[in-house]
Structures are given as structure tokens and as C-alpha cells.
Coordinates of C-alpha atoms in Angstrom, one line a residue:
X13 CA 44.8 63.4 6.4
X14 CA 42.8 60.6 4.2
X15 CA 41.5 57.8 6.9
X16 CA 42.5 54.3 6.0
X17 CA 39.7 52.3 4.0
X18 CA 37.5 50.4 6.5
X19 CA 38.5 46.8 6.7
X20 CA 35.6 44.6 5.2
X21 CA 33.3 42.6 7.7
X22 CA 34.3 39.0 7.0
X23 CA 31.4 37.1 4.8
X24 CA 29.0 35.8 6.6
X25 CA 27.3 32.4 5.2
X26 CA 23.9 31.2 7.1
X27 CA 23.9 27.6 8.3
X28 CA 22.2 25.2 6.6
X29 CA 18.4 25.0 8.8
X30 CA 16.8 21.7 9.4
X31 CA 13.8 23.4 7.1
X32 CA 16.8 23.7 4.4
X33 CA 17.4 20.1 4.6
X34 CA 14.3 18.9 4.8
X35 CA 13.1 21.2 1.4
X36 CA 16.1 19.2 -0.3
X37 CA 15.9 15.9 1.0
X38 CA 13.3 13.5 -1.1
X39 CA 9.9 13.0 0.0
X40 CA 9.6 9.1 -0.2
X41 CA 6.0 7.4 -0.8
X42 CA 5.3 3.5 -0.2
X43 CA 2.5 2.6 -2.3
X44 CA 0.7 -1.0 -1.7
X45 CA -1.7 -2.4 -3.8
X46 CA -4.8 -4.7 -2.6
X47 CA -5.3 -8.5 -3.7
X48 CA -6.7 -10.5 -0.1
X49 CA -4.0 -13.0 0.5
X50 CA -1.8 -12.4 -2.5
X51 CA -0.7 -9.9 -0.1
X52 CA 1.9 -12.5 0.7
X53 CA 3.4 -11.6 -2.2
X54 CA 3.5 -7.9 -1.2
X55 CA 5.2 -8.9 1.8
X56 CA 7.9 -10.9 0.5
X57 CA 8.6 -8.5 -2.1
X58 CA 9.4 -5.8 0.9
X59 CA 10.9 -8.1 3.0
X60 CA 13.1 -9.1 0.1
X61 CA 14.1 -5.6 -1.1
X62 CA 14.8 -4.7 2.5
X63 CA 17.6 -7.6 2.6
X64 CA 19.1 -6.8 -0.3
X65 CA 19.6 -2.9 0.9
X66 CA 20.6 -4.1 4.3
X67 CA 17.4 -2.1 5.8
X68 CA 16.5 -3.7 8.9
X69 CA 13.9 -3.4 11.2
X70 CA 11.0 -1.4 11.0
X71 CA 10.5 1.4 7.8
X72 CA 8.8 4.6 10.0
X73 CA 11.9 6.3 9.8
X74 CA 12.2 5.5 5.7
X75 CA 9.0 6.8 4.4
X76 CA 7.4 10.0 4.9
X77 CA 4.3 8.2 3.8
X78 CA 2.6 5.0 3.6
X79 CA -0.6 4.4 1.0
X80 CA -2.8 1.0 0.6
X81 CA -5.8 -0.6 -0.1
X82 CA -7.2 -3.6 1.1
X83 CA -4.6 -5.6 2.3
X84 CA -2.1 -3.1 0.9
X85 CA -4.1 -0.9 3.8
X86 CA -3.6 -3.4 6.7
X87 CA 0.3 -3.6 5.5
X88 CA 1.0 0.1 5.1
X89 CA -1.1 0.9 9.2
X90 CA 0.9 -1.8 10.0
X91 CA 4.2 -0.3 8.8
X92 CA 3.1 3.4 9.5
X93 CA 3.4 2.6 13.4
X94 CA 6.6 0.5 13.2
X95 CA 5.8 -3.1 12.7
X96 CA 8.5 -4.2 10.5
X97 CA 7.8 -6.0 7.1
X98 CA 8.7 -9.6 8.5
X99 CA 6.6 -9.5 11.1
X100 CA 3.6 -8.3 9.2
X101 CA 4.4 -11.2 6.6
X102 CA 4.6 -13.9 9.1
X103 CA 0.8 -12.4 10.7
X104 CA -0.6 -12.7 7.1
X105 CA 1.2 -16.5 6.4
X106 CA -0.1 -17.2 9.7
X107 CA -3.9 -16.2 9.8
X108 CA -4.5 -16.3 5.9
X109 CA -6.1 -19.8 6.1
X110 CA -8.6 -18.7 8.6
X111 CA -9.6 -15.3 7.4
X112 CA -9.9 -16.9 3.7
X113 CA -11.2 -21.1 4.9
X114 CA -11.5 -24.0 2.0
X115 CA -14.0 -22.8 -0.5
X116 CA -15.9 -26.0 0.3
X117 CA -16.6 -24.7 3.7
X118 CA -17.9 -21.3 2.9
X119 CA -21.3 -21.9 0.9
X120 CA -23.2 -23.4 4.0
X121 CA -21.7 -20.2 5.5
X122 CA -23.2 -18.0 3.0
X123 CA -26.7 -19.1 3.3
X124 CA -26.8 -19.0 7.2
X125 CA -24.5 -16.1 8.2
X126 CA -24.5 -13.9 4.1
X127 CA -20.9 -13.5 3.8
X128 CA -18.5 -16.4 3.2
X129 CA -15.6 -15.5 5.3
X130 CA -15.5 -14.7 9.4
X131 CA -15.2 -11.4 10.1
X132 CA -13.6 -12.2 13.3
X133 CA -10.7 -14.2 11.8
X134 CA -9.6 -10.9 9.7
X135 CA -10.1 -9.2 12.9
X136 CA -8.1 -11.5 14.8
X137 CA -5.4 -11.4 12.4
X138 CA -5.3 -7.2 12.3
X139 CA -5.1 -7.0 16.5
X140 CA -2.3 -9.2 16.1
X141 CA -0.4 -6.7 13.8
X142 CA -0.7 -3.7 15.1
X143 CA -0.9 -4.6 18.5
X144 CA -1.4 -1.9 21.4
X145 CA -1.3 0.6 18.3
X146 CA -4.6 -1.0 16.8
X147 CA -6.7 1.9 18.6
X148 CA -4.6 5.0 17.7
X149 CA -7.2 7.3 16.4
X150 CA -5.5 8.4 12.5
X151 CA -5.8 12.3 14.1
X152 CA -2.8 11.6 16.0
X153 CA -0.8 9.5 14.4
X154 CA 2.2 11.3 13.4
X155 CA 3.2 9.7 10.3
X156 CA 1.8 9.9 6.7
X157 CA -1.0 7.6 6.0
X158 CA -3.7 6.9 2.8
X159 CA -6.1 4.4 3.1
X160 CA -9.0 4.4 0.8
X161 CA -12.6 2.5 1.5
X162 CA -15.9 3.0 -0.3
X163 CA -18.7 4.8 1.4
X164 CA -22.0 2.2 0.5
X165 CA -24.1 5.4 1.0
X166 CA -22.3 8.0 -0.2
X167 CA -21.5 6.5 -3.3
X168 CA -18.2 7.6 -3.5
X169 CA -14.2 6.8 -2.1
X170 CA -13.6 7.9 1.2
X171 CA -9.9 8.7 1.3
X172 CA -8.6 8.1 5.0
X173 CA -6.0 10.2 5.5
X174 CA -3.7 10.4 8.9
X175 CA -3.3 13.8 10.9
X176 CA 0.1 14.3 9.7
X177 CA -1.5 14.8 6.3
X178 CA -3.5 17.8 7.9
X179 CA -6.2 17.3 10.8
X180 CA -8.7 19.1 9.5
X181 CA -8.7 16.2 7.0
X182 CA -8.3 13.5 9.4
X183 CA -10.8 11.2 12.0
X184 CA -11.2 9.8 14.9
X185 CA -11.2 6.5 13.0
X186 CA -9.2 3.7 14.8
X187 CA -6.4 2.1 12.8
X188 CA -8.1 -1.7 13.7
X189 CA -11.8 0.5 12.1
X190 CA -9.7 1.7 8.8
X191 CA -8.3 -2.1 8.0
X192 CA -12.0 -3.9 8.6
X193 CA -13.1 -0.9 6.6
X194 CA -10.4 -1.0 3.5
X195 CA -10.3 -4.9 3.7
X196 CA -14.6 -5.0 3.6
X197 CA -14.7 -7.3 0.3
X198 CA -18.5 -7.8 -0.6
X199 CA -19.7 -11.2 -0.4
X200 CA -16.2 -11.8 1.5
X201 CA -17.0 -9.9 5.1
X202 CA -19.6 -7.8 6.2
X203 CA -19.2 -3.6 5.7
X204 CA -17.8 -1.7 8.5
X205 CA -19.3 1.3 10.0
X206 CA -16.7 4.2 9.9
X207 CA -17.7 7.8 11.1
X208 CA -21.7 6.8 10.9
X209 CA -21.8 5.4 7.2
X210 CA -21.1 1.2 6.1
X211 CA -17.5 1.1 4.2
X212 CA -16.4 -1.1 1.7
X213 CA -13.2 -2.2 0.2
X214 CA -11.0 0.3 -1.4
X215 CA -10.5 -2.4 -4.1
X216 CA -13.7 -1.5 -5.4
X217 CA -12.5 1.8 -6.6
X218 CA -8.7 2.6 -5.8
X219 CA -7.1 -1.2 -5.8
X220 CA -3.8 0.4 -6.4
X221 CA -3.5 3.8 -3.9
X222 CA -0.7 5.1 -6.3
X223 CA -2.3 8.2 -7.6
X224 CA -4.5 8.6 -4.5
X225 CA -1.3 9.1 -2.7
X226 CA 0.2 11.6 -5.1
X227 CA -2.6 13.5 -5.0
X228 CA -2.7 13.9 -1.2
X229 CA 0.8 14.5 -0.9
X230 CA 0.3 17.0 -3.6
X231 CA -2.4 18.8 -1.9
X232 CA -0.3 18.6 1.6
X233 CA 3.2 19.5 0.3
X234 CA 2.7 21.0 -3.2
X235 CA 6.0 22.4 -2.7
X236 CA 7.7 19.1 -2.2
X237 CA 6.4 17.8 -5.3
X238 CA 9.9 17.3 -7.6
X239 CA 11.2 15.7 -4.4
X240 CA 8.4 13.3 -4.5
X241 CA 9.8 9.5 -5.2
X242 CA 7.3 6.1 -5.0
X243 CA 8.0 2.8 -4.5
X244 CA 4.8 0.8 -5.6
X245 CA 4.5 -2.5 -4.8
X246 CA 1.9 -5.0 -6.4
X247 CA 0.3 -8.1 -5.3
X248 CA 0.7 -10.1 -8.4
X249 CA -1.6 -11.6 -10.7
X250 CA -2.5 -13.5 -14.2
X251 CA -2.8 -11.5 -17.2
X252 CA -3.6 -13.9 -20.1
X253 CA -3.2 -12.7 -23.7
X254 CA -6.6 -11.7 -25.0
X255 CA -8.2 -12.4 -27.8
X256 CA -9.3 -9.0 -29.4
X257 CA -12.7 -11.1 -30.5
X258 CA -13.4 -11.6 -26.2
X259 CA -14.4 -8.1 -26.3
X260 CA -17.5 -8.7 -28.3
X261 CA -18.6 -12.0 -25.4
X262 CA -22.3 -11.2 -24.3
X263 CA -24.0 -11.5 -20.9
X264 CA -23.5 -14.0 -18.7
X265 CA -19.9 -14.5 -20.4
X266 CA -18.6 -11.2 -18.4
X267 CA -19.8 -12.4 -14.9
X268 CA -16.3 -14.2 -13.9
X269 CA -13.9 -11.8 -16.1
X270 CA -15.8 -8.3 -15.7
X271 CA -14.2 -7.8 -12.0
X272 CA -11.1 -8.8 -12.5
X273 CA -10.6 -7.1 -15.5
X274 CA -11.9 -3.7 -14.1
X275 CA -9.5 -4.1 -11.4
X276 CA -6.4 -4.6 -13.8
X277 CA -7.7 -1.6 -15.3
X278 CA -7.2 0.9 -12.9
X279 CA -4.1 -0.9 -11.5
X280 CA -2.5 0.0 -14.7
X281 CA -4.0 3.2 -15.2
X282 CA -3.4 4.2 -11.8
X283 CA 0.2 3.3 -12.1
X284 CA 0.7 4.6 -15.8
X285 CA 0.2 8.3 -14.6
X286 CA 1.9 8.2 -11.6
X287 CA 4.8 7.3 -14.1
X288 CA 3.9 10.0 -16.2
X289 CA 4.1 12.5 -13.1
X290 CA 7.1 11.4 -11.5
X291 CA 8.9 9.6 -14.7
X292 CA 12.2 8.3 -13.1
X293 CA 11.0 9.0 -9.7
X294 CA 8.5 6.3 -9.4
X295 CA 8.8 2.6 -10.0
X296 CA 6.2 -0.4 -10.0
X297 CA 7.6 -4.0 -8.3
X298 CA 4.8 -6.4 -9.8
X299 CA 4.5 -10.1 -11.7
X300 CA 1.3 -10.4 -13.9
X301 CA 2.6 -13.3 -15.9
X302 CA 1.0 -16.2 -13.2
X303 CA -1.3 -18.5 -14.6
X304 CA -1.5 -20.5 -11.6
X305 CA -4.7 -20.3 -9.2
X306 CA -2.7 -18.3 -6.4
X307 CA -2.3 -15.8 -9.3
X308 CA -6.1 -15.9 -10.2
X309 CA -8.1 -15.4 -7.4
X310 CA -7.6 -13.6 -4.1
X311 CA -8.4 -16.3 -1.7
X312 CA -6.7 -19.2 -2.5
X313 CA -4.8 -18.9 1.3
X314 CA -3.0 -23.0 1.3
X315 CA 0.3 -24.0 1.4
X316 CA 0.7 -24.4 -2.2
X317 CA -0.5 -20.7 -3.0
X318 CA 1.6 -19.6 -0.3
X319 CA 5.1 -21.3 -1.9
X320 CA 4.0 -19.8 -5.0
X321 CA 3.4 -16.3 -4.0
X322 CA 6.7 -16.7 -2.2
X323 CA 8.4 -17.8 -5.0
X324 CA 7.2 -15.3 -7.9
X325 CA 8.2 -12.7 -4.9
X326 CA 11.5 -13.8 -4.7
X327 CA 12.4 -13.7 -8.4
X328 CA 10.1 -10.2 -9.0
X329 CA 12.6 -8.8 -6.0
X330 CA 15.4 -10.2 -7.3
X331 CA 14.8 -9.0 -11.0
X332 CA 13.7 -5.8 -9.8
X333 CA 16.8 -5.0 -7.7
X334 CA 19.4 -6.2 -10.4
X335 CA 17.7 -3.6 -12.9
X336 CA 17.1 -0.7 -10.7
X337 CA 19.2 -0.8 -8.0
X338 CA 20.7 2.8 -7.6
X339 CA 16.7 3.6 -7.1
X340 CA 16.0 1.3 -4.3
X341 CA 19.1 2.1 -2.6
X342 CA 18.0 5.2 -2.3
X343 CA 14.5 4.6 -1.5
X344 CA 15.6 2.4 1.6
X345 CA 18.7 3.9 3.0
X346 CA 17.9 4.9 6.2
X347 CA 21.3 6.6 6.7
X348 CA 20.1 9.5 4.4
X349 CA 16.0 8.9 5.0
X350 CA 15.0 12.8 6.5
X351 CA 11.5 12.2 7.1
X352 CA 9.8 15.2 6.7
X353 CA 7.7 17.2 9.8
X354 CA 4.5 17.9 9.5

């Protein structure tokens, strides 16, 4: 007598694991450009975008990696340890006038001390912004952080990363030391000794750290590159139309314009490269149509400059959200954020 056919066992569908969820979730990067006191613009844009998306409080659980140069580096460090964007902005506004005093007060100081600004005021601002986290070592930071500085002796860009991006690449430098290093603009502030070498402002080579952040994330998680999304925020600026004949100017005629032009070229090149790789997963928010001194210089920190930068940030953030609402809502949505694990 034939045996009855065996009853097939029920189909088992494996449960989705945390690792699978992580592989499918977006990998979010916030990249912040350098620009001295114009960091007021950066901070206000971020505050406005958070308000538009109802993303309240800190952003440490929203973004997986924070990247920044100079003042952008200070903001990135603060955000990476849970300081809310509005608190960072308030610190910049409070200390800006002391970090960058009126220009008429700087000539005598430079003759005596060799720098235009007193680094102790910058140190005070960093200490207040980071609080007890200022002494946290990069090696121990469990959040993605990428900040450049320039190694004067080595003649190269030193890329500081947190332990989250690989402990073999991280150092025992503290967040306070890192902020001082990436902000040590020549003539303005003293170099900062980190890891045995004098460090200068990261803006000398990587004022816009978009590509730097992209490279470090691709090194750490190459399999996650298709999920990488980046929000890049600038520090405003003044990009006046250029006459083709201006490229032929000679000698000292370049002294004033060349450093600013080199910085502009690096910022735009980095942005273009990031956009080429990421396509619609990349957004750059910036304002470059200013003609006021607040947009022309990095060190004008009076009330007029502050209100000018705040007004520009409000208009820029409003326009960006209106045009790219879907992208910004997704980037700043805490309810769907799934930060990756190292």
C-alpha cells in the first residue's frame, strides 16, 4: 500500500535582521564648509532647516557622519557629541566679536604678539560649545567625524577621523585640540600642536570637505556607498562676475584676490565632484550673491554683519526647502533615522 504524500513543512521566511535593516538604510553625511565668522550663516541655515522639518534637539542620531573645516569643523564636533544646532549658533554669536575683534584693534596686537587675534578667545568659545566633551579623544568618539587640518612640517592635509571610522586611523587628540587645529588660520591664530606637529587651518587645502567625507566613508563602508546621502552647507560668500581680462592682471594685483579665489575654486570643485558621484543623493545649500563686507571677509563680526548673515541664511534655507523639500525632509527625519554601527 502506497504511503500518503508527506505534508510539506510550512515555508519559513527569515526575519529581517538589524544588519539587513542597516544595509538598506541611508547613510547620512552632514558636511560643513569653513569661513570664520560666516559660520553664523551655516548655523542659521541648519537651525532653519531643522525648524522646517520639525527636527528638534540634537542631530547625533540623525546623521551618521559629520564633516567640517575650520568653523565648520567646530560645528561638526559639537553636533557629533549631541550639542543642538541652535546652541552652537548662539555660541558663535556670543563669542564672535571677541574672537574677531574690530580691525582697528589688530595692528598693535600683531606687532607685539605676531597674530591678529587672541587664540584664548577662540579657546573660550570652543570650551563653552563642547562643554565636558571637549576632552573626549577622537579614538573614543562613537560617531562619525571627519575634520582636516594642514600639517605644516609634512606639507600635507592631515585628516582627523573619529574611532567610529576606524580606530587604526584615529588618534588620541581631543576635540578641543582638533577644533583649534582646523581653525588655526595663518596670521589670525597661532598654530596648534597636535600629534607632535604644528597644525594650520584646514581651509588652506580643504575648505569644503565634501569629497574628503565621501572618501572616508567609502573607505570605511565601501558596500554602503549606494546608500550614502550628503547635505552640504556653505558659509555664504561674494562671487562677483569676473571679466576675462582680469586673469591677465600682474604682480601685486593678485595679492588681495588670489587667496579668496583659490578657496572659491576648491569649494566649487569639491561640490561638483560630490554631486557627480552622488547625483540626487547630494544637496549643496549656500549663498554666493552677497556684495556686503559680511560676505567678502571671514573676520567681520559686528552686529551689521551678523544680521546680514542671518537674513541671507533665512532666505537661503527657505528657498532650499521649497525646492528640495523631499530630500531635506528625508535627511532630517528622526523617525526613520537608523544610524549605522561601527
